Tab-separated table of C-alpha atoms in Angstrom:
chain	number	residue	atom	x	y	z
A	21	PRO	CA	305.077	0.033	122.364
A	22	ILE	CA	307.755	0.390	125.183
A	23	PRO	CA	307.268	-3.255	127.489
A	24	ARG	CA	305.999	-3.582	130.445
A	25	THR	CA	308.987	-3.422	133.516
A	26	ARG	CA	308.498	-3.876	137.065
A	27	HIS	CA	310.495	-2.221	139.386
A	28	THR	CA	313.473	-4.267	139.733
A	29	GLY	CA	314.536	-3.799	136.394
A	30	LEU	CA	314.182	0.122	136.848
A	31	PRO	CA	317.173	2.383	137.294
A	32	GLY	CA	317.044	3.525	141.432
A	33	ASP	CA	317.830	7.289	139.563
A	34	VAL	CA	314.041	7.542	138.123
A	35	ALA	CA	312.863	8.069	141.370
A	36	ASP	CA	314.148	11.603	141.315
A	37	PHE	CA	313.000	13.728	138.799
A	38	ALA	CA	309.692	10.421	139.105
A	39	ILE	CA	308.643	11.874	142.517
A	40	ALA	CA	307.465	15.068	143.254
A	41	ASP	CA	308.152	17.126	145.857
A	42	SER	CA	305.370	17.648	147.547
A	43	CYS	CA	304.801	13.156	146.879
A	44	LEU	CA	307.715	12.793	150.042
A	45	ALA	CA	305.555	15.302	152.235
A	46	CYS	CA	302.905	13.815	152.310
A	47	PHE	CA	302.328	10.823	154.785
A	48	ASP	CA	298.763	9.875	153.508
A	49	TYR	CA	298.809	7.312	151.645
A	50	THR	CA	295.613	5.214	153.283
A	51	ASN	CA	293.619	8.450	152.664
A	52	SER	CA	292.797	8.632	156.268
A	53	LEU	CA	290.245	11.596	155.923
A	54	ALA	CA	287.959	9.252	153.795
A	55	ASP	CA	284.493	6.991	154.572
A	56	VAL	CA	285.704	4.897	151.844
A	57	VAL	CA	289.829	3.906	149.913
A	58	VAL	CA	288.808	1.372	147.243
A	59	GLY	CA	292.879	-0.364	145.520
A	60	TYR	CA	294.194	-2.872	144.330
A	61	MET	CA	296.844	-2.117	148.134
A	62	GLY	CA	296.382	-5.852	150.365
A	63	ALA	CA	294.528	-7.666	146.819
A	64	PRO	CA	294.751	-10.464	145.409
A	65	LEU	CA	296.893	-10.194	142.815
A	66	ASP	CA	296.590	-11.301	139.455
A	67	SER	CA	297.283	-10.554	135.315
A	68	ASP	CA	293.660	-9.187	134.817
A	69	MET	CA	294.132	-6.117	136.562
A	70	ALA	CA	290.247	-4.434	134.180
A	71	HIS	CA	288.669	-7.275	136.078
A	72	SER	CA	290.524	-8.391	139.740
A	73	TYR	CA	288.945	-7.797	143.034
A	74	GLN	CA	290.446	-4.233	145.253
A	75	THR	CA	290.873	-3.997	148.722
A	76	VAL	CA	287.414	-1.953	149.751
A	77	THR	CA	289.131	0.146	153.551
A	78	VAL	CA	285.306	1.494	154.789
A	79	ARG	CA	286.562	3.768	158.464
A	80	ASN	CA	282.991	4.978	159.380
A	81	ALA	CA	279.261	3.781	159.828
A	82	ARG	CA	278.297	7.345	156.442
A	83	GLY	CA	281.050	4.642	154.107
A	84	GLU	CA	279.078	0.914	155.552
A	85	GLU	CA	276.134	3.201	154.045
A	86	MET	CA	278.249	3.906	150.833
A	87	ILE	CA	279.088	-0.326	150.706
A	88	ARG	CA	275.604	-1.215	151.893
A	89	SER	CA	273.742	1.615	149.111
A	90	ALA	CA	276.597	-0.219	146.354
A	91	VAL	CA	275.318	-3.923	146.307
A	92	ASN	CA	271.809	-3.416	147.666
A	93	ALA	CA	271.209	-1.958	144.158
A	94	GLY	CA	274.041	-4.812	142.241
A	95	ARG	CA	276.619	-2.170	141.512
A	96	LEU	CA	279.376	-3.782	143.287
A	97	ASP	CA	280.502	-7.020	144.907
A	98	MET	CA	282.687	-7.905	147.831
A	99	GLY	CA	284.374	-10.598	147.759
A	100	PRO	CA	285.942	-12.362	150.558
A	101	GLU	CA	287.819	-10.102	153.170
A	102	ALA	CA	291.781	-9.305	153.117
A	103	THR	CA	294.228	-11.188	154.227
A	104	GLY	CA	297.844	-11.291	154.687
A	105	LYS	CA	300.851	-13.477	156.486
A	106	GLY	CA	304.130	-12.919	156.778
A	107	GLY	CA	306.633	-9.641	159.038
A	108	HIS	CA	306.943	-6.296	156.387
A	109	GLU	CA	308.918	-4.721	158.711
A	110	LYS	CA	311.708	-6.975	157.604
A	111	PHE	CA	311.092	-6.456	154.009
A	112	ALA	CA	310.254	-2.971	154.337
A	113	MET	CA	313.898	-1.174	156.561
A	114	ALA	CA	315.955	-2.942	153.136
A	115	THR	CA	313.188	-1.381	150.939
A	116	VAL	CA	314.360	2.509	152.836
A	117	SER	CA	318.052	1.423	153.511
A	118	SER	CA	318.578	0.906	149.529
A	119	ASP	CA	316.231	3.750	148.312
A	120	LYS	CA	318.723	5.940	146.506
A	121	LEU	CA	316.476	8.803	146.688
A	122	VAL	CA	317.631	7.515	151.046
A	123	GLN	CA	321.476	6.590	150.001
A	124	LYS	CA	321.335	10.762	148.762
A	125	MET	CA	320.032	12.679	151.316
A	126	VAL	CA	322.495	10.581	153.201
A	127	ASP	CA	325.486	10.896	150.803
A	128	GLY	CA	324.524	14.542	150.367
A	129	GLY	CA	325.291	13.898	147.055
A	130	GLU	CA	323.877	13.606	143.528
A	131	MET	CA	322.554	10.343	141.923
A	132	LYS	CA	324.560	9.008	139.854
A	133	GLU	CA	323.092	7.980	136.572
A	134	GLN	CA	322.315	4.472	136.583
A	135	LYS	CA	320.793	2.336	134.329
A	136	GLY	CA	319.505	-0.643	136.330
A	137	MET	CA	319.030	-3.981	137.377
A	138	PRO	CA	319.211	-6.276	133.283
A	139	ARG	CA	315.454	-7.740	132.757
A	140	PHE	CA	316.179	-10.834	133.358
A	141	LEU	CA	317.493	-10.752	136.373
A	142	GLY	CA	314.639	-7.831	137.737
A	143	GLU	CA	312.422	-11.082	136.927
A	144	ILE	CA	313.560	-13.464	139.398
A	145	MET	CA	313.992	-10.866	141.872
A	146	ALA	CA	310.941	-9.562	141.612
A	147	SER	CA	309.493	-13.920	141.984
A	148	VAL	CA	312.085	-14.900	145.129
A	149	MET	CA	310.058	-11.050	146.744
A	150	THR	CA	306.434	-12.667	145.303
A	151	ALA	CA	308.003	-16.597	146.814
A	152	VAL	CA	309.468	-15.190	150.499
A	153	GLY	CA	307.890	-11.174	151.224
A	154	PRO	CA	304.821	-10.436	152.119
A	155	LYS	CA	301.683	-11.205	151.498
A	156	GLY	CA	298.215	-8.961	151.044
A	157	VAL	CA	297.026	-6.889	154.226
A	158	SER	CA	300.486	-7.580	155.111
A	159	PHE	CA	302.611	-6.110	151.984
A	160	ALA	CA	299.916	-3.797	152.181
A	161	ARG	CA	301.342	-3.221	155.568
A	162	TYR	CA	305.508	-2.795	153.782
A	163	SER	CA	304.374	-0.630	151.695
A	164	ILE	CA	302.850	2.116	153.931
A	165	ASP	CA	305.479	1.996	156.525
A	166	TYR	CA	308.460	1.892	153.520
A	167	HIS	CA	306.627	5.376	152.162
A	168	LEU	CA	305.145	6.844	155.622
A	169	LEU	CA	310.100	5.843	156.470
A	170	ARG	CA	311.000	7.080	153.345
A	171	ASN	CA	308.437	10.535	153.652
A	172	TYR	CA	309.927	11.737	157.168
A	173	LEU	CA	312.999	11.397	156.152
A	174	HIS	CA	312.743	13.808	153.371
A	175	CYS	CA	310.854	16.361	155.652
A	176	LEU	CA	313.561	15.532	158.706
A	177	ASN	CA	315.893	16.108	156.050
A	178	VAL	CA	314.344	19.546	154.147
A	179	TRP	CA	312.761	21.214	157.523
A	180	GLY	CA	314.776	19.291	160.098
A	181	GLU	CA	313.185	17.256	163.179
A	182	GLU	CA	311.749	19.578	164.857
A	183	ARG	CA	309.121	20.329	161.054
A	184	ALA	CA	308.787	17.467	160.365
A	185	ASN	CA	307.696	15.623	163.452
A	186	GLY	CA	304.748	18.842	163.774
A	187	MET	CA	303.771	17.293	159.807
A	188	LEU	CA	303.393	13.481	161.061
A	189	PRO	CA	299.584	12.308	161.491
A	190	GLU	CA	299.401	10.429	164.791
A	191	TYR	CA	299.111	6.508	163.147
A	192	SER	CA	302.507	7.869	161.399
A	193	VAL	CA	304.242	9.476	164.828
A	194	ASP	CA	303.126	4.998	166.013
A	195	ILE	CA	305.074	3.830	162.747
A	196	VAL	CA	308.321	6.315	162.824
A	197	GLU	CA	308.681	5.748	166.770
A	198	LYS	CA	307.814	2.112	166.571
A	199	TYR	CA	311.191	1.839	163.866
A	200	LEU	CA	313.296	3.880	166.229
A	201	GLU	CA	312.521	2.158	168.948
A	202	THR	CA	312.781	-1.508	167.016
A	203	ASP	CA	315.469	-0.300	163.624
A	204	GLU	CA	318.762	0.052	164.723
A	205	SER	CA	319.100	1.058	160.693
A	206	PHE	CA	316.497	3.105	160.668
A	207	ARG	CA	318.037	5.212	163.898
A	208	LYS	CA	321.232	5.323	162.942
A	209	LEU	CA	319.761	6.772	159.408
A	210	VAL	CA	317.106	9.219	160.354
A	211	GLU	CA	321.261	10.125	163.226
A	212	SER	CA	322.913	11.043	160.505
A	213	LEU	CA	320.299	13.451	158.813
A	214	LYS	CA	319.916	14.915	162.473
A	215	SER	CA	324.135	14.874	162.518
A	216	LYS	CA	323.762	16.530	158.934
A	217	ARG	CA	322.008	20.167	160.235
């Protein structure tokens, strides 16, 4: 069997063939039209994922009724409310800036083959990131911002500013505008891609 590897140990060029172009043009990372969303994002980390809590996001009255019915029928156990701590914005931008797909967009070339970090260094880096990085709901915000910003840069690179901006749902516009206003490195990435067109 293939040994389980943390993402920090994977070569950066794995994203070039592993992420579909359609995924890079998607801004619905949170399944925003669903009445209820269930997933691990923001849930407590646990080594036994089959029996771990997951985060439930309820968006409307219909979703509330679905959850209430599942609980009343004994089909769902609710745990404590999801919480988080730690800032996520700087971690999101550090990930965007170091993302090999983003670097390929900015450089305009082919992604060089990479070996990835040695497993023991990947484990150390993942442990440090877990210790000092955002936790719980703050980690979920980090992940949402990172994917949204990377995908915005992809759309900007492929289709230009007008179409990229037209693809953004309202909540995504707010996030992109926040980073454009507050993060110089994101502004530079956007300007770099705009200048190529």
